[in-house]
Each structure stands twice: as structure tokens, then as C-alpha cells.
Coordinates of C-alpha atoms in Angstrom, one line a residue:
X1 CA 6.7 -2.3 -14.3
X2 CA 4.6 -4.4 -16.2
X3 CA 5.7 -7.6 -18.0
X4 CA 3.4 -10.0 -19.7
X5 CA 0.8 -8.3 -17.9
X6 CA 1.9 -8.7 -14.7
X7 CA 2.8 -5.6 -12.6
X8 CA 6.1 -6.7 -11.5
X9 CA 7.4 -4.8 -8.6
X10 CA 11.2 -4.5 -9.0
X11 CA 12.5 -4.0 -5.2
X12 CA 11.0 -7.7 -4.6
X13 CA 12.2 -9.3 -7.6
X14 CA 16.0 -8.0 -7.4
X15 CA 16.2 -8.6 -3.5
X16 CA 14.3 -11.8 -3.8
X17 CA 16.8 -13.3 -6.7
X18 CA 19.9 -11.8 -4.7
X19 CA 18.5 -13.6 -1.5
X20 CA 17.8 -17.0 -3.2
X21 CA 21.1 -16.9 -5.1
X22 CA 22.9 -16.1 -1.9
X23 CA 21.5 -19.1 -0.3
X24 CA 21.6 -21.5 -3.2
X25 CA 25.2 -20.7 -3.8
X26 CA 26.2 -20.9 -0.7
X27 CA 24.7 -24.5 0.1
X28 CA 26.0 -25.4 -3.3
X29 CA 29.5 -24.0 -2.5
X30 CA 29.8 -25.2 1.1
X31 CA 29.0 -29.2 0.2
X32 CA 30.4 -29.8 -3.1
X33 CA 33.1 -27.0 -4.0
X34 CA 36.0 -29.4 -4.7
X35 CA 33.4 -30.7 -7.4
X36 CA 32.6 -27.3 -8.6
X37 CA 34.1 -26.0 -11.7
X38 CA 36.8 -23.0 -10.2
X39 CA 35.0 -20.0 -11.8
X40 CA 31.8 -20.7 -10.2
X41 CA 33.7 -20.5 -6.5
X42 CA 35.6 -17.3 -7.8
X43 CA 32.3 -15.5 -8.7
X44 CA 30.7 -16.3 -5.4
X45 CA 33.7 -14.8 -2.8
X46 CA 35.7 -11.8 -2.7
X47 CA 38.4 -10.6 -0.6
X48 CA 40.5 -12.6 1.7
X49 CA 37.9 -15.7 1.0
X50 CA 39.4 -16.2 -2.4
X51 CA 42.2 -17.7 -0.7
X52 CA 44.6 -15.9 -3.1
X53 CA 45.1 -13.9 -6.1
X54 CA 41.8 -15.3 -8.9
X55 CA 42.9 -17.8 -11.4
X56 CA 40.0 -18.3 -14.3
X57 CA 40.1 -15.9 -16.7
X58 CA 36.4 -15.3 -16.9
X59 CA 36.6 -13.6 -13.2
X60 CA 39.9 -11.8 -14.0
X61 CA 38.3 -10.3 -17.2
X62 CA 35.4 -9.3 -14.5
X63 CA 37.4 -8.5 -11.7
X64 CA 37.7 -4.3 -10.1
X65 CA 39.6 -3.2 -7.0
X66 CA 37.6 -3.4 -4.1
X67 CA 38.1 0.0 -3.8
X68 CA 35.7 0.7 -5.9
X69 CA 33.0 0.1 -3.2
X70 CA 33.5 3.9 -2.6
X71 CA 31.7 4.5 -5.7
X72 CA 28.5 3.0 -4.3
X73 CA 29.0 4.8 -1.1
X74 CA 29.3 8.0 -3.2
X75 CA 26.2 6.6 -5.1
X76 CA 24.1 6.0 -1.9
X77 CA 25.1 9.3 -0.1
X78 CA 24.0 11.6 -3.1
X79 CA 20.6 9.1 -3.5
X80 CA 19.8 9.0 -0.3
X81 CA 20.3 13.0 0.5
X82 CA 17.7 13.3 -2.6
X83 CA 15.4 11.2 -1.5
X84 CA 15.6 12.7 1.9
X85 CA 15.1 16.2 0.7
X86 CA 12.2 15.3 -1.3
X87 CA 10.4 13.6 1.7
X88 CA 10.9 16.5 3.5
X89 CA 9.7 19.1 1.4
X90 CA 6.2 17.2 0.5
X91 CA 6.3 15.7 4.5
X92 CA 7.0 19.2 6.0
X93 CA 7.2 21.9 3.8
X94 CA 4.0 20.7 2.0
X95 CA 5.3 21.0 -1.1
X96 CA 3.4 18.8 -4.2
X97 CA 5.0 15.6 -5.3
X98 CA 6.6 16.2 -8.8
X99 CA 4.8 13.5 -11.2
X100 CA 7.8 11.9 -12.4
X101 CA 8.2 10.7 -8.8
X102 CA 5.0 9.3 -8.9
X103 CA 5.8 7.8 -12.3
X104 CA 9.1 6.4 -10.8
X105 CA 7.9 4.7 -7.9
X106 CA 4.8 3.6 -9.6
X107 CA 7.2 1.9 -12.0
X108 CA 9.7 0.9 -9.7
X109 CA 7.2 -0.3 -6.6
X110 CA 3.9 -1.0 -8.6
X111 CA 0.9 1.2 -8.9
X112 CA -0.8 -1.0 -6.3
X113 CA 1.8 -0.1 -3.6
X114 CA -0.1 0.7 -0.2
X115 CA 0.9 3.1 3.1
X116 CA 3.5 1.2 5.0
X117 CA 4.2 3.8 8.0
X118 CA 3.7 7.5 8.9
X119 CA 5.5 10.4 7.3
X120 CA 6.8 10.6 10.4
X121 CA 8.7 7.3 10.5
X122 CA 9.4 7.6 7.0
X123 CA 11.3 10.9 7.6
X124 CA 13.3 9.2 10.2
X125 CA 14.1 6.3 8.5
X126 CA 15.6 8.6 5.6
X127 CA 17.4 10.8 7.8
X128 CA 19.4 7.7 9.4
X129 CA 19.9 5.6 6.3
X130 CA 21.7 9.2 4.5
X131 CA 23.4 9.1 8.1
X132 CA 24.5 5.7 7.5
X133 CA 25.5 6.2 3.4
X134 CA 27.2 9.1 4.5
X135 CA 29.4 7.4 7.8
X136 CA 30.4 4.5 4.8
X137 CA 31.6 7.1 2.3
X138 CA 33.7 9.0 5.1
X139 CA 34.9 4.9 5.8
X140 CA 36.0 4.1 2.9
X141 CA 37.7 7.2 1.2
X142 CA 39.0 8.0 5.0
X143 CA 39.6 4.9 6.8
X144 CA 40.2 2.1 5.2
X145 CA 43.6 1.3 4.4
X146 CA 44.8 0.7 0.9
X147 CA 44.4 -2.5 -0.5
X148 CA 45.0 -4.8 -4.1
X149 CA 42.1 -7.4 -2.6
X150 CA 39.2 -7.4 -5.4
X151 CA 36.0 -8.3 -6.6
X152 CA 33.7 -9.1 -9.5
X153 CA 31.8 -6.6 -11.1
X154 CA 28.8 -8.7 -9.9
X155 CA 29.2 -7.5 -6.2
X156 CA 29.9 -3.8 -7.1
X157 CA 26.5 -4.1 -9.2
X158 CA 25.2 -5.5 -5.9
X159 CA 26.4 -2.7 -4.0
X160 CA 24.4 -0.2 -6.1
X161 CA 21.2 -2.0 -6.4
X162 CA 20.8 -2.4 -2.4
X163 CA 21.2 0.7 -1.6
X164 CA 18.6 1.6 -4.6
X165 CA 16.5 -0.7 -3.1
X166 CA 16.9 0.4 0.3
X167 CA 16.2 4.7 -0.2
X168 CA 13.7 4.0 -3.0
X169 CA 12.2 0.8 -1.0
X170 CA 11.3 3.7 1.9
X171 CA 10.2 6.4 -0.1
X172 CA 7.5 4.2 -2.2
X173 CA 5.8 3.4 1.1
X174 CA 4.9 7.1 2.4
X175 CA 1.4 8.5 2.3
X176 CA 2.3 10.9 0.1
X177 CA 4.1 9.3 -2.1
X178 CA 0.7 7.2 -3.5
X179 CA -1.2 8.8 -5.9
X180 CA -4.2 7.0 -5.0
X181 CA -3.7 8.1 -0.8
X182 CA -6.2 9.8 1.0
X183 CA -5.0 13.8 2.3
X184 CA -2.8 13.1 5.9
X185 CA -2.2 15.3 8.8
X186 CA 0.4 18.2 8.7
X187 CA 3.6 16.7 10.6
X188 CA 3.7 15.5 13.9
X189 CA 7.2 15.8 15.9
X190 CA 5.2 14.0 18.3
X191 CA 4.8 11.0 16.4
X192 CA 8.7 11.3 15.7
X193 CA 9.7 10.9 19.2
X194 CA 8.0 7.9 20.9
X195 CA 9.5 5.1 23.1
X196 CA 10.1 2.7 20.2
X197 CA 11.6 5.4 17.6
X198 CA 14.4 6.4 20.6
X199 CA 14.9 2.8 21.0
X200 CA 15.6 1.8 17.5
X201 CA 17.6 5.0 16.6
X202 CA 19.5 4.0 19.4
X203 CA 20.7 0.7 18.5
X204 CA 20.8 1.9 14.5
X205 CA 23.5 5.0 16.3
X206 CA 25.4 2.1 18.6
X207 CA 25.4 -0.1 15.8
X208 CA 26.8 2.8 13.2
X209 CA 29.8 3.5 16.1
X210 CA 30.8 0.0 16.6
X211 CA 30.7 -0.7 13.0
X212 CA 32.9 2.1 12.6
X213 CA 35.1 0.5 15.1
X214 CA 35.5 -2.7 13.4
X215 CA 36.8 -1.1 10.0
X216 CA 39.1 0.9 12.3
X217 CA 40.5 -1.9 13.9
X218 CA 41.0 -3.2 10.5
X219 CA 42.7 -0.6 8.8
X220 CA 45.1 -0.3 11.9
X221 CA 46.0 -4.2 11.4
X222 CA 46.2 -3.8 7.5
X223 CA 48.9 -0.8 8.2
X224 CA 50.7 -3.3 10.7
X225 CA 50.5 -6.3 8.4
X226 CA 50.2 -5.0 4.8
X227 CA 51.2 -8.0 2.7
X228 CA 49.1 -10.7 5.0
X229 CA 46.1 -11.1 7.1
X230 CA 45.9 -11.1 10.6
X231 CA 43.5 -11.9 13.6
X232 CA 41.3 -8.6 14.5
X233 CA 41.6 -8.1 18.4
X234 CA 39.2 -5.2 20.2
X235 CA 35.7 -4.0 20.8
X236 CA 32.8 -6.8 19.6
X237 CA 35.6 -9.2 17.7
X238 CA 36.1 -10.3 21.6
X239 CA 32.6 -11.7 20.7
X240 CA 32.3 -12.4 16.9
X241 CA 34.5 -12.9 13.9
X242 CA 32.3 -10.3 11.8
X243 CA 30.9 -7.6 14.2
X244 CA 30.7 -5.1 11.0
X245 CA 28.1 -7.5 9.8
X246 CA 26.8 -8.1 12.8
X247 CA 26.4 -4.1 13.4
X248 CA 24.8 -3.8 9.7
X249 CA 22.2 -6.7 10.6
X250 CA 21.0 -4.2 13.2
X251 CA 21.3 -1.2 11.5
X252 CA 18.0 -3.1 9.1
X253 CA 16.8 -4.3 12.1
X254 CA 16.2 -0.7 13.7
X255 CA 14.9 1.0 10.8
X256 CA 12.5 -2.4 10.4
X257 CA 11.5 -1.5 13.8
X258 CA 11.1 2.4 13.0
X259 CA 9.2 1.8 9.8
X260 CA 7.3 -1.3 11.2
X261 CA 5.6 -4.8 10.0
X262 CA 3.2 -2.9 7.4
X263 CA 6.2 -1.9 5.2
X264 CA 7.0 -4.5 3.1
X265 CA 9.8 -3.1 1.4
X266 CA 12.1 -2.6 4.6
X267 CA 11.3 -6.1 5.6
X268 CA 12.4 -7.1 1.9
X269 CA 15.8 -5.6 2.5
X270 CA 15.8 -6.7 6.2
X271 CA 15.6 -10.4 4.5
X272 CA 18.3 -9.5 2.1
X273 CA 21.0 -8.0 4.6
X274 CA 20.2 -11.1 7.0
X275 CA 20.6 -13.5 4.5
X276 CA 23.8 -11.7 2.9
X277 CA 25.7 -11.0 5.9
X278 CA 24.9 -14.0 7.6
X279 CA 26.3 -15.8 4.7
X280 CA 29.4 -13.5 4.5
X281 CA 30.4 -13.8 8.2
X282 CA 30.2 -17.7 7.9
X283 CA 32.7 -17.7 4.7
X284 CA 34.8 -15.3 7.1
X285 CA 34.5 -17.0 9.9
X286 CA 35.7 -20.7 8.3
X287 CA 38.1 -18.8 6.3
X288 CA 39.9 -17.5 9.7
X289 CA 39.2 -21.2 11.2
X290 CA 41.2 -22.3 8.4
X291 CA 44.1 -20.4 8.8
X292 CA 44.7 -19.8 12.4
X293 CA 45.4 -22.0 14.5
X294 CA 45.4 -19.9 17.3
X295 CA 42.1 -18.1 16.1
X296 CA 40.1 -18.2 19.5
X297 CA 37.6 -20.4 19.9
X298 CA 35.4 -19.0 22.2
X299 CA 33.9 -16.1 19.1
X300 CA 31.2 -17.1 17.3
X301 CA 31.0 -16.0 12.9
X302 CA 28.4 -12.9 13.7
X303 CA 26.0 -13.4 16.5
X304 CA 27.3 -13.0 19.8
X305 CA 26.7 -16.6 21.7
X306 CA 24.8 -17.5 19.0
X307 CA 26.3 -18.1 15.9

């Protein structure tokens, strides 16, 4: 998209302002909140971290159910299943780009965009990420329990950019998806099943199951406790207060692996969910700090041992 002349690429710009504003806030939040006019703290946190129902008026006006994440899980499963059947007829089938997909991602991703991986690993990374889209939808209209906790229509705007972001972010970076490419090899299954691919879709598959897990261990301590929160007990919150964050971390991580160092976009979002989750575990982790006294000392916010 071109402004002032510049071709701005739009995957960097939104990720890159969500990253920065992540960090910014949360410095900001973390050493001077008691100084900090209330609506400001209220726009940053959600859930449980709001300790309590929002007060300023500004956030109420803005405020939806966090239910509604469903929608973007509805959103990301349709996207993504496009996106994947697209690469796979043009990857497979051989079938021409349409031009409005061109226009799209030349708009989107800049008309300068280079190769980042192989069809091959392109493919892959599409099949997990509608795998992943997908697992969430089934999570949150199947397994999560009901709940009146909410959010700001900032986050579910988040919600729909990253995954966006993410599908389109993979796509733009094919072979064939760049006008200006050179003609590539028909398919190689070969190329699809190599030591690092079965590695990463291996931890991206472990990561998906224990993530799953974690909002089933939720859900079953919402339905015990429905009016307060409790302490999670089970599977990786032996280790961390926030193994779903910890699990999407790797998810990125995996199909950063798959797609590798050339593809800037995936490292784009890889920087994004690092930064988001890592922030989101912390708030978490000091909110359960805070209110337990018996909360155990030995788990660490989101990395095992680490942090």
C-alpha cells in the first residue's frame, strides 16, 4: 500500500505498533499505575487482571463479552481453510493464481515482497495454522465454560488482525504467490518430510494437545468455582502459571522453524506472539501472586525454570 510514496507493507506496520504498544504499556503500567489515570489501566487488561467488574465509562461503552473471541476463531478457521485451498491448488494442482490475489498481497505485503520458503513448507505451514484455527474454534464454542469476564473491543480487533496477519503473512511469501518469481518445480513430498519439518510439526502437535489441556483444566475449575477464581492444578501448570501461552509461543516457534529465517513475515508474528504472551503471562502470573497466598512458589509466569 502506498502512502506518501512509500510502499508500506501492512503485516509489519500492524504487528510492529501492536508489539511496541504491548511493551510500552506494559512498562508504563507496571511502574507507575497508581499514577495512571484508571481508563488507561482498563484498556490495557482483560479478564481476571482487571481485578473486578470495569469502572470508567469510556471502557464500559467499549467493553464485549469475552466470548466473543469465538468470532475470531470462526474468522481464522474460514481464512485460513481459504488460504489453504488456494495454496494448494496453485502449489499442487497447478492451477493459475487469480490476479486479485496478486493485487491483494501486493497491497497488503508490498510489491517488492521476495521468496521466503518452498511451496513445500509453505503448504505445511497452512495446513497446521487451519489445524490450529480450527482446534480454537472447537475450544471455545465446546470447551470453555461460560463466563461474564470481558474485554475491550481493542483486543477482539486484535484477535482478528493477528490471525490476518498470520494466514496472509504465509501466503505472501510463496514462490508462486510473486508476480515477479521465476517458474518452480512441480511439488516435492520429499521436501515435505525432512528431519526439521517432523521435528517442528511435532512440537507445533504437543504444543496444540497441551494447550488444549490447559483450557480444559480451566473450564473444569470454572464449573467447580463459577463465581471466583481458583489456582489451576495439572499437566504443565505444575511448571508455569500460563502454559496456554507458553504452548502458543511454540506453536510460532515451530512454524518459524518450518518456514525458516528467510521469511520475514513469520518472524514478524513470531515477535508479536512472544512479546504478547510473554506480557500476558506476567500480568497473570502477578495477578495470582497477588491473591493467593498459597499460590506455589516453585512455577514460574510462562517458561518452565525460566521465567
Amino acid at each position: 500500500m502506498y502512502i506518501l510514496g512509500y510502499d508500506l507493507n501492512l503485516i509489519y506496520f500492524v504487528l510492529g505498533v501492536f508489539t511496541v504498544i504491548m511493551v510500552v504499556f506494559n512498562g508504563i503500567i507496571e511502574h507507575f499505575e497508581n499514577q495512571l489515570p484508571l481508563f488507561i489501566v482498563e484498556a490495557f487488561r482483560y479478564g481476571k487482571t482487571l481485578n473486578g467488574p470495569v469502572q470508567t465509562k469510556i471502557v464500559r461503552f467499549i467493553k464485549v463479552p469475552k466470548s466473543w473471541f469465538l468470532h475470531f476463531y470462526i474468522f481464522s478457521s474460514i481464512y485460513s481453510s481459504l488460504l489453504l485451498i488456494t495454496a494448494y491448488r496453485t502449489c499442487i494442482n497447478g492451477a493459475k493464481v487469480p490476479g486479485v490475489v496478486f493485487d491483494g498481497l501486493d497491497l497488503v505485503c508490498t510489491e517488492s515482497r521476495t521468496e521466503g520458503s518452498s511451496k513445500e513448507n509453505i503448504l505445511l505451514a497452512l495446513v497446521l495454522l487451519t489445524l490450529q484455527c480450527s482446534r480454537r474454534f472447537y475450544e471455545c464454542a465446546f470447551v470453555n465454560a461460560k463466563s461474564n469476564s470481558s474485554m475491550n473491543i481493542l483486543h477482539y480487533i486484535v484477535g482478528y488482525a493477528h490471525y490476518f496477519c498470520t494466514g496472509t503473512g504465509i501466503l505472501c511469501q510463496a514462490p508462486e504467490f510473486i508476480s515477479s518469481s521465476e517458474p518452480v518445480e512441480n511439488f516435492d513430498l520429499g521436501k515435505v518430510v525432512t528431519v526439521k519439518n517432523c521435528v517442528a510439526s511435532f512440537v507445533f502437535l504437543w504444543s496444540m494437545w497441551h494447550q488444549l489441556r490447559a483450557h480444559k483444566i480451566f473450564a473444569e475449575l470454572k464449573v467447580k468455582n463459577p463465581n471466583k477464581h481458583g489456582i489451576p492444578h495439572g499437566d504443565l501448570f505444575e511448571l508455569v502459571s500460563c502454559p496456554h501461552y507458553f504452548c502458543e509461543v511454540l506453536i510460532y516457534t515451530s512454524l518459524s522453524v518450518i518456514l525458516g529465517l528467510s521469511h520475514s513475515h513469520i518472524l514478524a508474528v513470531w515477535l508479536w506472539v512472544v512479546v504478547n504472551q510473554t506480557v500476558a503471562a506476567f500480568m497473570s502470573h502477578s495477578w495470582y501472586n497477588k491473591h493467593f497466598q498459597d499460590y506455589p512458589k516453585e512455577r514460574r509466569a510462562i517458561y518452565p525454570y525460566l521465567l
